[in-house]
Amino acid sequence: MAAEGVLYRNFNELPAQAKLSQLALNPLDLSRPGVVNPERIANYRASGGGFDLLFFGQRLDERALAALQELADESQAVRQFAAMRQGAVLNLIEGFASENRQVLHCSCRDVFSKMPVEPKSAEQAKTELAKLRCFLMELADGRLSAPNGEPFTGMIQVGIGGSDLGPRALYLALKAYARPDRVVKFISNVDPDDAAAVLGELDLARTLVNVVSKSGATLETLANEELARQAYRRAGLKPEDYFVAVTGQGSPMDNPRNYLRSFYLFDYVGGRYSATSMVGLVMLGFALGYEGALAILRGAWRMDGAALEPEIGKNPALLLALLGIWNRNFLNYESLAVLPYSQALTRFVAHLQQLDMESNGKSITRQGQELAWQSGPIVWGEPGTNGQHSFYQLLHQGTGLAPVEFIGFRQNQYAQDLVLQDTTAQEKLLANLLAQSLALALGQTDANPNRRFPGNRPSSILLTDRLTPESMGALLALYEAKVVFQGFVWNINSFDQEGVQLGKTLASRLLAHYAARRRKQPAPADPLAQALLAAAKLV
Ligand code: G6Q
């Protein structure tokens, strides 16, 4: 089923696009006295799914905002989102070989409704959740323990890309809620030193290894799994007593004899959208307990519901997507800085880089034609206030501009803080976040050119009460929805990743030289690869 009743339209054919181009000739200047005023700060605000989005710091007025709503309506962005949830085959390029799949990551959390939107996939999600619940109960009550009779206290997740970034970002974000008797580590890069370091940090006799690969065929993961298996064997332990698999049904890794337990994900859940499938949940359930894992799903489910709201004032994901389009396509900013004011979100930007840039780093339409408009920006960032003592200089006074998305929490996670100079550390963190947004917008005049801040630099602020499993799920789903909304408006396929293939193919050409040398065979006739290896002093 394609998206029934949805007409895919090219971005440059949407009537609101022309209107927005006109408005962009004279965008709002935030640094003009009086433009950023108390009324604007109060009114330029949207809420949904538990998050508030403050966007007084964007270079637009009511007319541009109305035109962005028209752009969303004309592109049928919300209708496409609904069609996606219902199982439309949206991962395709019409008329060309492509993945040709449904896009059903939202089904992973559509497990709370009596009437799931797409019953078959929601049923599959429930089956895997039930398996996970049993596994976690057995671990908790001691029916499942390490062969030495001790409880499992550690888990190493082996996986890369979508099988690492989202899950790892979530674990680090929610460590404050983890069981005190359990710890999780990760191995992703095919770097033997990283694997050795992680394997050396834990007592393997009490550590599970969660091997996560949807395809069951990823070079890095296979190499790291084998490195880990060797380490277990060297320690006199049988890997099949410790290794758990999360993989696609029928993949080369779908071999329950090699694993203590196997969990599945399905081809309709894309790697970078898979954090709420078993790809993330087995590890997160181990760390947080089943209820904690479920709370993540609940938050994401709630945000998926808010993403169906056609009005931008009630749909922060849609509004964030449209503000991004305003900045990218109309004001021509090439990058986007995401700056979370929470150290716990230390890997969340890395996850967003994959989510956004792998999804929307595309140059053709869903009909295979060259894009005549810009698609996704370069996404980067670091937690504040660390970033303030580093690259914010460029954000404020540099010649290159980057719009900013700030993320903040009204309260901190741990009940530990102190009042110093009459303010808590959390208040200092939040004051800095808000101050940065104002400073970027207002700038500063000064007789000394070195102390001049041009201002008029756009930013938005995403806020919720506290970083919890539920709000983390909502934040994850908010960005997933933002990215797919942008893809719908740009008429691109946000669900494939052909762009990562070429490098992999060339790496295997280079590896053929190493392999030939090890087998004492003549080097393959590949002068470019040979020259490159020689120049790099690798042969
Ligand atoms: C994400 C990509 C990619 C993928 C990894 C790992 O959308 O497809 O990052 O997640 O290549 O793939 P496996 O899970 O199949 O090992």
Coordinates of C-alpha atoms and ligand atoms in Angstrom, one line a residue:
M1 CA 0.0 0.0 0.0
A2 CA 1.4 3.4 -0.9
A3 CA 0.2 6.5 1.0
E4 CA -3.4 6.3 -0.1
G5 CA -5.0 9.6 -1.1
V6 CA -1.7 11.4 -0.7
L7 CA -0.4 13.3 -3.7
Y8 CA 3.4 13.6 -3.5
R9 CA 4.2 17.1 -4.6
N10 CA 7.6 18.7 -5.2
F11 CA 8.7 21.3 -2.7
N12 CA 9.1 24.0 -5.4
E13 CA 5.6 23.4 -6.6
L14 CA 3.9 24.1 -3.3
P15 CA 2.1 27.5 -3.5
A16 CA 3.3 28.4 0.0
Q17 CA 6.9 28.0 -1.1
A18 CA 6.6 31.0 -3.4
K19 CA 5.0 33.0 -0.6
L20 CA 7.8 32.1 1.8
S21 CA 10.5 32.9 -0.8
Q22 CA 8.9 36.4 -1.0
L23 CA 8.8 36.8 2.8
A24 CA 12.4 35.6 3.1
L25 CA 13.5 38.7 1.1
N26 CA 12.9 40.7 4.2
P27 CA 13.0 38.4 7.2
L28 CA 12.5 39.6 10.7
D29 CA 15.5 41.3 12.3
L30 CA 15.7 40.0 15.9
S31 CA 18.3 42.6 16.8
R32 CA 16.1 45.6 16.0
P33 CA 15.1 47.3 19.2
G34 CA 11.8 46.1 20.5
V35 CA 11.4 43.1 18.2
V36 CA 12.1 40.6 20.9
N37 CA 9.6 41.9 23.5
P38 CA 7.7 40.2 26.4
E39 CA 4.7 39.7 24.3
R40 CA 6.6 37.9 21.5
I41 CA 8.4 35.7 24.1
A42 CA 5.0 34.7 25.6
N43 CA 3.3 34.1 22.3
Y44 CA 5.9 32.4 20.2
R45 CA 5.4 29.1 21.9
A46 CA 4.0 25.7 21.0
S47 CA 3.2 22.7 23.2
G48 CA 2.5 19.0 22.7
G49 CA 3.6 15.5 23.9
G50 CA 4.8 17.0 27.2
F51 CA 7.3 19.5 25.6
D52 CA 7.2 23.2 25.1
L53 CA 8.8 24.8 22.1
L54 CA 9.8 28.5 22.5
F55 CA 10.6 30.1 19.2
F56 CA 10.6 33.8 19.8
G57 CA 14.2 33.6 18.7
Q58 CA 13.4 32.6 15.1
R59 CA 13.6 35.2 12.3
L60 CA 9.9 35.1 11.4
D61 CA 6.7 36.9 12.0
E62 CA 3.0 35.9 12.0
R63 CA 2.9 36.1 8.2
A64 CA 5.8 33.7 7.7
L65 CA 4.4 31.4 10.4
A66 CA 1.0 31.3 8.7
A67 CA 2.8 30.5 5.4
L68 CA 4.7 27.7 7.1
Q69 CA 1.4 26.2 8.2
E70 CA 0.2 26.4 4.6
L71 CA 3.4 24.6 3.5
A72 CA 2.7 21.8 6.0
D73 CA -0.9 21.6 4.8
E74 CA -0.1 21.7 1.1
S75 CA 2.5 19.0 1.4
Q76 CA 0.1 16.9 3.5
A77 CA 2.9 16.3 6.0
V78 CA 0.6 15.2 8.8
R79 CA -1.4 13.0 6.5
Q80 CA 1.7 11.3 5.3
F81 CA 2.8 10.8 8.9
A82 CA -0.6 9.1 9.5
A83 CA -0.2 7.0 6.4
M84 CA 3.3 6.0 7.6
R85 CA 1.8 4.8 10.9
Q86 CA -0.9 2.9 9.0
G87 CA 1.7 0.9 7.1
A88 CA 2.1 2.8 3.8
V89 CA 5.2 1.8 1.8
L90 CA 7.0 5.0 2.1
N91 CA 10.6 3.7 1.9
L92 CA 10.9 3.7 -1.8
I93 CA 12.0 5.5 -4.9
E94 CA 9.3 5.2 -7.5
G95 CA 10.3 3.3 -10.6
F96 CA 13.8 2.4 -9.3
A97 CA 15.2 -0.5 -7.3
S98 CA 14.9 0.5 -3.7
E99 CA 14.1 -0.9 -0.2
N100 CA 10.4 -0.8 -0.9
R101 CA 9.3 -1.1 2.7
Q102 CA 6.8 0.0 5.2
V103 CA 8.0 2.4 7.9
L104 CA 6.5 1.2 11.2
H105 CA 8.8 2.3 14.0
C106 CA 5.8 3.9 15.7
S107 CA 4.2 0.5 16.0
C108 CA 7.0 -0.4 18.6
R109 CA 5.2 2.0 21.0
D110 CA 1.7 1.6 19.7
V111 CA 1.3 -1.1 22.4
F112 CA -0.8 0.9 24.8
S113 CA -3.9 1.6 22.6
K114 CA -6.8 -0.8 22.5
M115 CA -7.0 -0.3 18.8
P116 CA -3.4 -0.1 17.4
V117 CA -3.1 1.9 14.2
E118 CA -1.4 -1.0 12.4
P119 CA -2.5 -4.1 14.3
K120 CA -0.1 -6.7 12.8
S121 CA 3.2 -4.8 13.6
A122 CA 1.9 -3.7 17.0
E123 CA 1.1 -7.4 17.8
Q124 CA 4.7 -8.3 16.8
A125 CA 5.9 -5.6 19.1
K126 CA 3.8 -6.9 21.9
T127 CA 5.1 -10.5 21.4
E128 CA 8.7 -9.3 21.7
L129 CA 7.9 -7.1 24.7
A130 CA 6.3 -10.2 26.4
K131 CA 9.5 -12.1 25.7
L132 CA 11.6 -9.3 27.2
R133 CA 9.4 -9.1 30.3
C134 CA 10.0 -12.8 30.9
F135 CA 13.7 -12.5 30.4
L136 CA 13.9 -9.6 32.8
M137 CA 11.8 -11.3 35.4
E138 CA 14.0 -14.4 35.2
L139 CA 17.1 -12.2 35.7
A140 CA 15.5 -10.4 38.6
D141 CA 14.3 -13.4 40.5
G142 CA 17.4 -15.5 39.9
R143 CA 15.9 -18.2 37.7
L144 CA 18.4 -16.9 35.1
S145 CA 21.8 -16.3 36.5
A146 CA 25.4 -16.7 35.4
P147 CA 26.8 -20.3 35.4
N148 CA 28.7 -19.5 38.6
G149 CA 25.3 -18.9 40.3
E150 CA 25.9 -15.2 40.6
P151 CA 23.4 -12.6 39.2
F152 CA 24.3 -10.9 35.9
T153 CA 25.5 -7.5 36.8
G154 CA 26.8 -6.2 33.5
M155 CA 25.9 -6.1 29.8
I156 CA 28.0 -5.2 26.8
Q157 CA 26.0 -4.1 23.8
V158 CA 27.8 -4.9 20.5
G159 CA 26.3 -3.1 17.5
I160 CA 26.9 -0.1 15.3
G161 CA 25.0 2.8 13.6
G162 CA 21.3 2.5 14.4
S163 CA 22.1 -0.5 16.6
D164 CA 24.3 1.6 18.8
L165 CA 23.7 5.4 18.7
G166 CA 20.1 5.7 19.8
P167 CA 20.3 2.9 22.4
R168 CA 23.6 4.3 23.8
A169 CA 22.2 7.9 23.9
L170 CA 19.2 6.7 25.8
Y171 CA 21.2 4.7 28.3
L172 CA 23.5 7.6 29.0
A173 CA 20.5 9.9 29.3
L174 CA 18.7 7.6 31.8
K175 CA 21.6 6.3 33.8
A176 CA 20.2 8.2 36.8
Y177 CA 17.3 5.7 36.8
A178 CA 19.4 2.5 36.3
R179 CA 19.4 -0.3 38.8
P180 CA 22.4 0.3 41.1
D181 CA 23.5 -3.3 40.7
R182 CA 23.7 -3.2 36.9
V183 CA 26.0 -1.5 34.4
V184 CA 26.1 -1.4 30.6
K185 CA 29.0 -0.8 28.3
F186 CA 29.1 -0.6 24.5
I187 CA 31.4 -1.7 21.7
S188 CA 30.6 -0.3 18.2
N189 CA 33.7 0.7 16.3
V190 CA 35.7 -2.0 14.6
D191 CA 38.7 -0.8 16.7
P192 CA 40.3 -3.7 18.6
D193 CA 41.6 -1.4 21.2
D194 CA 38.1 -0.2 22.1
A195 CA 36.8 -3.8 22.3
A196 CA 39.8 -4.8 24.5
A197 CA 39.3 -1.9 26.8
V198 CA 35.6 -2.6 27.3
L199 CA 36.1 -6.3 27.7
G200 CA 38.8 -5.6 30.3
E201 CA 36.5 -3.3 32.4
L202 CA 34.0 -5.9 33.4
D203 CA 33.8 -9.2 35.3
L204 CA 33.0 -11.3 32.2
A205 CA 31.7 -14.2 34.4
R206 CA 28.8 -11.9 35.4
T207 CA 28.3 -10.0 32.1
L208 CA 25.9 -10.6 29.3
V209 CA 26.8 -9.6 25.8
N210 CA 23.9 -8.3 23.7
V211 CA 24.8 -8.6 20.1
V212 CA 22.5 -6.3 18.0
S213 CA 22.4 -6.4 14.3
K214 CA 19.2 -6.1 12.2
S215 CA 20.9 -7.6 9.2
G216 CA 23.1 -10.0 11.2
A217 CA 25.8 -9.3 8.6
T218 CA 27.5 -6.0 9.6
L219 CA 31.3 -6.3 9.4
E220 CA 32.1 -4.3 12.5
T221 CA 29.5 -6.1 14.7
L222 CA 30.6 -9.6 13.5
A223 CA 34.2 -8.8 14.2
N224 CA 33.4 -7.4 17.6
E225 CA 31.2 -10.3 18.5
E226 CA 34.0 -12.7 17.6
L227 CA 36.5 -10.6 19.6
A228 CA 34.1 -10.8 22.6
R229 CA 33.5 -14.6 22.1
Q230 CA 37.3 -15.1 22.1
A231 CA 37.7 -13.2 25.4
Y232 CA 35.0 -15.3 27.0
R233 CA 36.6 -18.5 25.8
R234 CA 40.0 -17.3 27.0
A235 CA 38.4 -16.7 30.4
G236 CA 37.1 -20.3 30.4
L237 CA 33.5 -19.3 29.8
K238 CA 31.1 -20.6 27.2
P239 CA 29.8 -17.7 25.1
E240 CA 26.4 -19.3 24.5
D241 CA 25.7 -19.0 28.3
Y242 CA 26.2 -15.2 28.1
F243 CA 25.4 -14.0 24.5
V244 CA 22.0 -12.6 23.6
A245 CA 21.0 -11.7 20.1
V246 CA 18.7 -9.0 18.7
T247 CA 18.3 -9.4 15.0
G248 CA 16.0 -9.7 12.0
Q249 CA 14.1 -12.9 11.6
G250 CA 15.9 -15.2 9.2
S251 CA 19.2 -13.2 9.3
P252 CA 22.5 -15.0 9.6
M253 CA 22.5 -14.2 13.3
D254 CA 19.0 -15.8 13.8
N255 CA 20.5 -19.0 15.2
P256 CA 19.1 -19.5 18.8
R257 CA 21.6 -22.3 19.4
N258 CA 24.4 -19.7 19.6
Y259 CA 22.6 -17.5 22.1
L260 CA 21.1 -17.6 25.5
R261 CA 18.1 -15.7 24.2
S262 CA 17.1 -14.2 20.8
F263 CA 14.9 -11.2 20.2
Y264 CA 13.6 -9.9 16.9
L265 CA 13.0 -6.7 15.0
F266 CA 11.3 -6.5 11.7
D267 CA 12.3 -5.1 8.3
Y268 CA 9.7 -2.3 8.6
V269 CA 11.8 -0.7 11.5
G270 CA 14.8 1.2 10.0
G271 CA 18.1 1.1 11.9
R272 CA 18.2 4.7 13.0
Y273 CA 14.5 4.6 14.0
S274 CA 15.0 1.4 16.0
A275 CA 15.8 2.6 19.5
T276 CA 12.3 1.7 20.8
S277 CA 12.4 -1.8 19.2
M278 CA 14.3 -4.6 20.9
V279 CA 17.5 -2.9 19.5
G280 CA 17.3 -0.5 22.4
L281 CA 14.8 -2.2 24.8
V282 CA 16.7 -5.3 25.7
M283 CA 19.6 -3.3 27.0
L284 CA 17.4 -0.5 28.5
G285 CA 15.2 -3.1 30.2
F286 CA 18.3 -4.7 31.7
A287 CA 19.5 -1.4 33.0
L288 CA 16.2 0.3 34.0
G289 CA 13.9 -2.7 34.6
Y290 CA 10.8 -3.5 32.5
E291 CA 8.8 -0.6 33.8
G292 CA 11.5 1.9 32.9
A293 CA 11.6 0.5 29.4
L294 CA 7.9 0.8 29.1
A295 CA 8.0 4.4 30.3
I296 CA 10.2 5.2 27.4
L297 CA 7.7 3.7 25.0
R298 CA 4.8 5.6 26.7
G299 CA 6.6 8.9 26.2
A300 CA 7.3 8.2 22.6
W301 CA 3.7 7.0 22.0
R302 CA 2.4 10.2 23.5
M303 CA 4.6 12.3 21.1
D304 CA 3.5 10.2 18.1
G305 CA 0.0 11.2 19.0
A306 CA 0.9 14.9 19.2
A307 CA 2.6 14.5 15.8
L308 CA -0.8 13.8 14.2
E309 CA -2.1 17.3 15.2
P310 CA -2.4 19.4 12.1
E311 CA -2.0 22.7 13.9
I312 CA 1.6 23.7 14.3
G313 CA 0.9 25.4 17.7
K314 CA 0.1 21.9 19.1
N315 CA 2.6 19.9 17.3
P316 CA 6.2 20.7 18.3
A317 CA 7.7 18.2 16.0
L318 CA 6.0 19.7 13.0
L319 CA 6.8 23.2 14.0
L320 CA 10.4 22.4 14.6
A321 CA 10.5 20.8 11.1
L322 CA 9.0 23.8 9.5
L323 CA 11.3 26.2 11.4
G324 CA 14.2 24.1 10.1
I325 CA 12.9 24.4 6.6
W326 CA 12.5 28.2 7.0
N327 CA 16.2 28.4 8.0
R328 CA 17.5 25.9 5.5
N329 CA 15.5 26.7 2.3
F330 CA 14.6 30.3 2.7
L331 CA 17.3 31.9 4.9
N332 CA 19.9 29.5 3.5
Y333 CA 21.6 28.4 6.7
E334 CA 23.6 25.2 6.0
S335 CA 24.0 23.8 9.5
L336 CA 22.1 23.2 12.7
A337 CA 23.5 23.2 16.2
V338 CA 21.6 21.1 18.7
L339 CA 22.7 22.1 22.2
P340 CA 21.3 20.2 25.1
Y341 CA 21.7 21.7 28.5
S342 CA 22.0 18.4 30.2
Q343 CA 25.2 16.4 30.4
A344 CA 23.1 13.2 30.3
L345 CA 22.3 14.0 26.7
T346 CA 26.0 13.7 25.8
R347 CA 25.4 11.2 23.0
F348 CA 22.0 12.4 21.9
V349 CA 23.4 14.8 19.3
A350 CA 25.4 11.9 17.8
H351 CA 22.2 10.0 17.5
L352 CA 20.5 13.0 15.9
Q353 CA 23.4 13.4 13.5
Q354 CA 22.6 9.9 12.2
L355 CA 18.8 10.3 12.4
D356 CA 18.8 13.6 10.5
M357 CA 21.8 13.4 8.2
E358 CA 21.3 9.7 7.1
S359 CA 17.6 10.3 6.6
N360 CA 17.6 13.7 4.9
G361 CA 21.1 13.9 3.4
K362 CA 19.5 13.2 0.0
S363 CA 19.7 14.7 -3.5
I364 CA 16.9 13.0 -5.3
T365 CA 13.1 13.1 -5.0
R366 CA 10.9 10.1 -4.3
Q367 CA 10.6 9.9 -8.1
G368 CA 14.3 9.7 -8.6
Q369 CA 14.7 13.3 -9.9
E370 CA 17.6 15.6 -8.9
L371 CA 16.4 18.0 -6.1
A372 CA 16.1 21.6 -7.2
W373 CA 16.1 22.7 -3.5
Q374 CA 18.1 22.1 -0.4
S375 CA 17.6 19.1 1.8
G376 CA 18.9 18.3 5.3
P377 CA 21.4 20.5 7.1
I378 CA 24.7 19.5 8.7
V379 CA 23.8 18.7 12.4
W380 CA 26.3 19.1 15.2
G381 CA 26.4 20.0 18.8
E382 CA 27.6 19.4 22.4
P383 CA 26.0 19.8 25.8
G384 CA 26.0 23.3 27.3
T385 CA 27.5 24.9 29.2
N386 CA 30.6 23.0 28.0
G387 CA 30.0 24.3 24.5
Q388 CA 29.9 27.9 25.8
H389 CA 33.5 27.7 26.7
S390 CA 34.4 26.4 23.3
F391 CA 32.6 27.0 19.9
Y392 CA 30.0 29.6 21.0
Q393 CA 32.5 32.3 20.0
L394 CA 31.7 31.4 16.4
L395 CA 28.0 31.2 17.1
H396 CA 28.0 34.8 18.4
Q397 CA 30.7 36.5 16.3
G398 CA 31.8 34.2 13.5
T399 CA 31.1 34.9 9.8
G400 CA 29.4 31.5 9.4
L401 CA 26.0 31.2 11.1
A402 CA 24.3 28.2 12.6
P403 CA 20.7 28.2 13.9
V404 CA 20.4 26.6 17.3
E405 CA 18.0 24.2 18.9
F406 CA 18.5 24.4 22.7
I407 CA 17.1 21.5 24.9
G408 CA 16.5 22.1 28.6
F409 CA 14.9 20.6 31.7
R410 CA 13.3 22.6 34.5
Q411 CA 14.5 20.2 37.2
N412 CA 17.6 18.0 37.4
Q413 CA 17.6 14.2 37.6
Y414 CA 19.3 13.6 40.9
A415 CA 18.0 15.1 44.1
Q416 CA 21.5 16.6 44.6
D417 CA 22.3 20.3 44.1
L418 CA 23.6 23.1 46.2
V419 CA 22.9 26.8 46.6
L420 CA 26.0 28.8 45.8
Q421 CA 25.8 32.6 45.6
D422 CA 22.0 32.2 46.1
T423 CA 21.4 30.0 43.1
T424 CA 21.5 26.3 42.5
A425 CA 23.6 24.6 39.8
Q426 CA 20.4 23.7 37.9
E427 CA 19.4 27.4 37.9
K428 CA 22.8 28.3 36.6
L429 CA 22.4 25.8 33.8
L430 CA 19.0 27.1 32.8
A431 CA 19.9 30.7 33.1
N432 CA 22.8 30.1 30.8
L433 CA 20.5 28.3 28.3
L434 CA 18.0 31.2 28.2
A435 CA 20.7 33.8 28.2
Q436 CA 22.4 32.3 25.1
S437 CA 19.1 32.4 23.2
L438 CA 18.6 36.0 24.0
A439 CA 22.2 36.9 23.3
L440 CA 22.1 35.3 19.9
A441 CA 18.9 37.2 19.0
L442 CA 19.7 40.6 20.5
G443 CA 23.4 41.0 20.0
Q444 CA 25.2 44.0 21.4
T445 CA 26.4 47.3 20.1
D446 CA 29.7 48.6 21.3
A447 CA 32.2 51.3 20.3
N448 CA 34.8 48.6 20.4
P449 CA 34.4 46.4 17.3
N450 CA 35.8 43.4 19.2
R451 CA 33.0 43.6 21.7
R452 CA 30.2 43.9 19.1
F453 CA 27.7 41.1 18.7
P454 CA 25.7 41.3 15.5
G455 CA 22.8 39.4 16.9
N456 CA 19.8 38.3 14.7
R457 CA 21.0 34.7 15.0
P458 CA 18.1 32.3 15.2
S459 CA 17.4 29.8 17.9
S460 CA 14.5 27.8 19.5
I461 CA 14.2 26.2 23.0
L462 CA 12.7 22.8 23.7
L463 CA 11.8 22.4 27.4
T464 CA 10.1 19.9 29.7
D465 CA 10.1 19.3 33.4
R466 CA 12.7 16.6 33.9
L467 CA 14.7 14.1 31.9
T468 CA 13.0 10.9 32.7
P469 CA 12.4 7.7 30.8
E470 CA 9.0 9.0 29.7
S471 CA 10.3 12.5 28.6
M472 CA 13.3 10.9 26.9
G473 CA 11.0 8.7 24.9
A474 CA 9.0 11.8 23.9
L475 CA 12.2 13.7 22.9
L476 CA 13.3 10.8 20.8
A477 CA 10.0 10.5 19.0
L478 CA 9.8 14.3 18.6
Y479 CA 13.1 14.3 16.6
E480 CA 12.1 11.2 14.7
A481 CA 8.9 13.0 13.7
K482 CA 10.7 16.2 12.9
V483 CA 13.0 14.4 10.5
V484 CA 10.3 12.6 8.6
F485 CA 8.1 15.7 8.4
Q486 CA 11.0 17.5 6.7
G487 CA 11.5 14.6 4.3
F488 CA 7.8 14.6 3.4
V489 CA 7.9 18.4 2.7
W490 CA 11.0 18.0 0.6
N491 CA 9.6 15.0 -1.2
I492 CA 12.6 12.8 -0.4
N493 CA 12.9 9.3 0.9
S494 CA 14.0 9.7 4.6
F495 CA 14.2 5.9 5.2
D496 CA 17.0 4.5 3.0
Q497 CA 20.8 5.1 3.2
E498 CA 22.4 4.2 -0.2
G499 CA 25.0 6.9 0.5
V500 CA 26.8 4.7 2.9
Q501 CA 27.4 1.9 0.5
L502 CA 30.2 3.2 -1.8
G503 CA 32.7 3.6 1.1
K504 CA 31.9 0.1 2.3
T505 CA 32.6 -1.3 -1.2
L506 CA 35.9 0.5 -1.5
A507 CA 36.9 -0.7 2.0
S508 CA 36.4 -4.3 0.9
R509 CA 38.6 -3.6 -2.2
L510 CA 41.4 -2.4 0.1
L511 CA 40.9 -5.3 2.5
A512 CA 41.4 -7.7 -0.4
H513 CA 45.0 -6.5 -0.5
Y514 CA 45.5 -7.3 3.2
A515 CA 43.8 -10.7 2.8
A516 CA 45.9 -11.6 -0.3
R517 CA 49.1 -10.7 1.6
R518 CA 48.1 -12.9 4.6
R519 CA 47.3 -15.8 2.2
K520 CA 50.6 -15.2 0.4
Q521 CA 48.7 -14.6 -2.9
P522 CA 49.5 -12.0 -5.5
A523 CA 47.9 -8.6 -4.8
P524 CA 44.7 -7.9 -6.7
A525 CA 45.1 -5.9 -9.9
D526 CA 43.9 -2.6 -8.4
P527 CA 46.4 0.1 -9.0
L528 CA 44.5 2.9 -7.2
A529 CA 44.1 0.8 -4.0
Q530 CA 47.8 -0.3 -4.3
A531 CA 48.9 3.3 -4.7
L532 CA 46.9 4.5 -1.8
L533 CA 48.1 1.8 0.5
A534 CA 51.7 2.5 -0.5
A535 CA 51.3 6.3 0.0
A536 CA 49.9 5.6 3.4
K537 CA 52.9 3.3 4.1
L538 CA 50.5 0.4 4.8
V539 CA 52.2 -2.0 2.3
Ligands
G6Q1 C1 20.5 3.0 10.0 C2 21.5 2.3 9.1 C3 22.7 1.8 9.8 C4 22.6 0.5 10.5 C5 23.9 -0.1 10.8 C6 23.9 -1.4 11.6 O1 19.5 3.4 9.6 O2 20.8 1.3 8.4 O3 23.3 2.7 10.7 O4 21.8 0.6 11.7 O5 24.6 -0.3 9.7 O6 23.2 -2.3 10.9 P1 22.8 -3.7 11.5 O7 21.8 -3.5 12.6 O8 22.1 -4.5 10.4 O9 24.0 -4.3 12.0

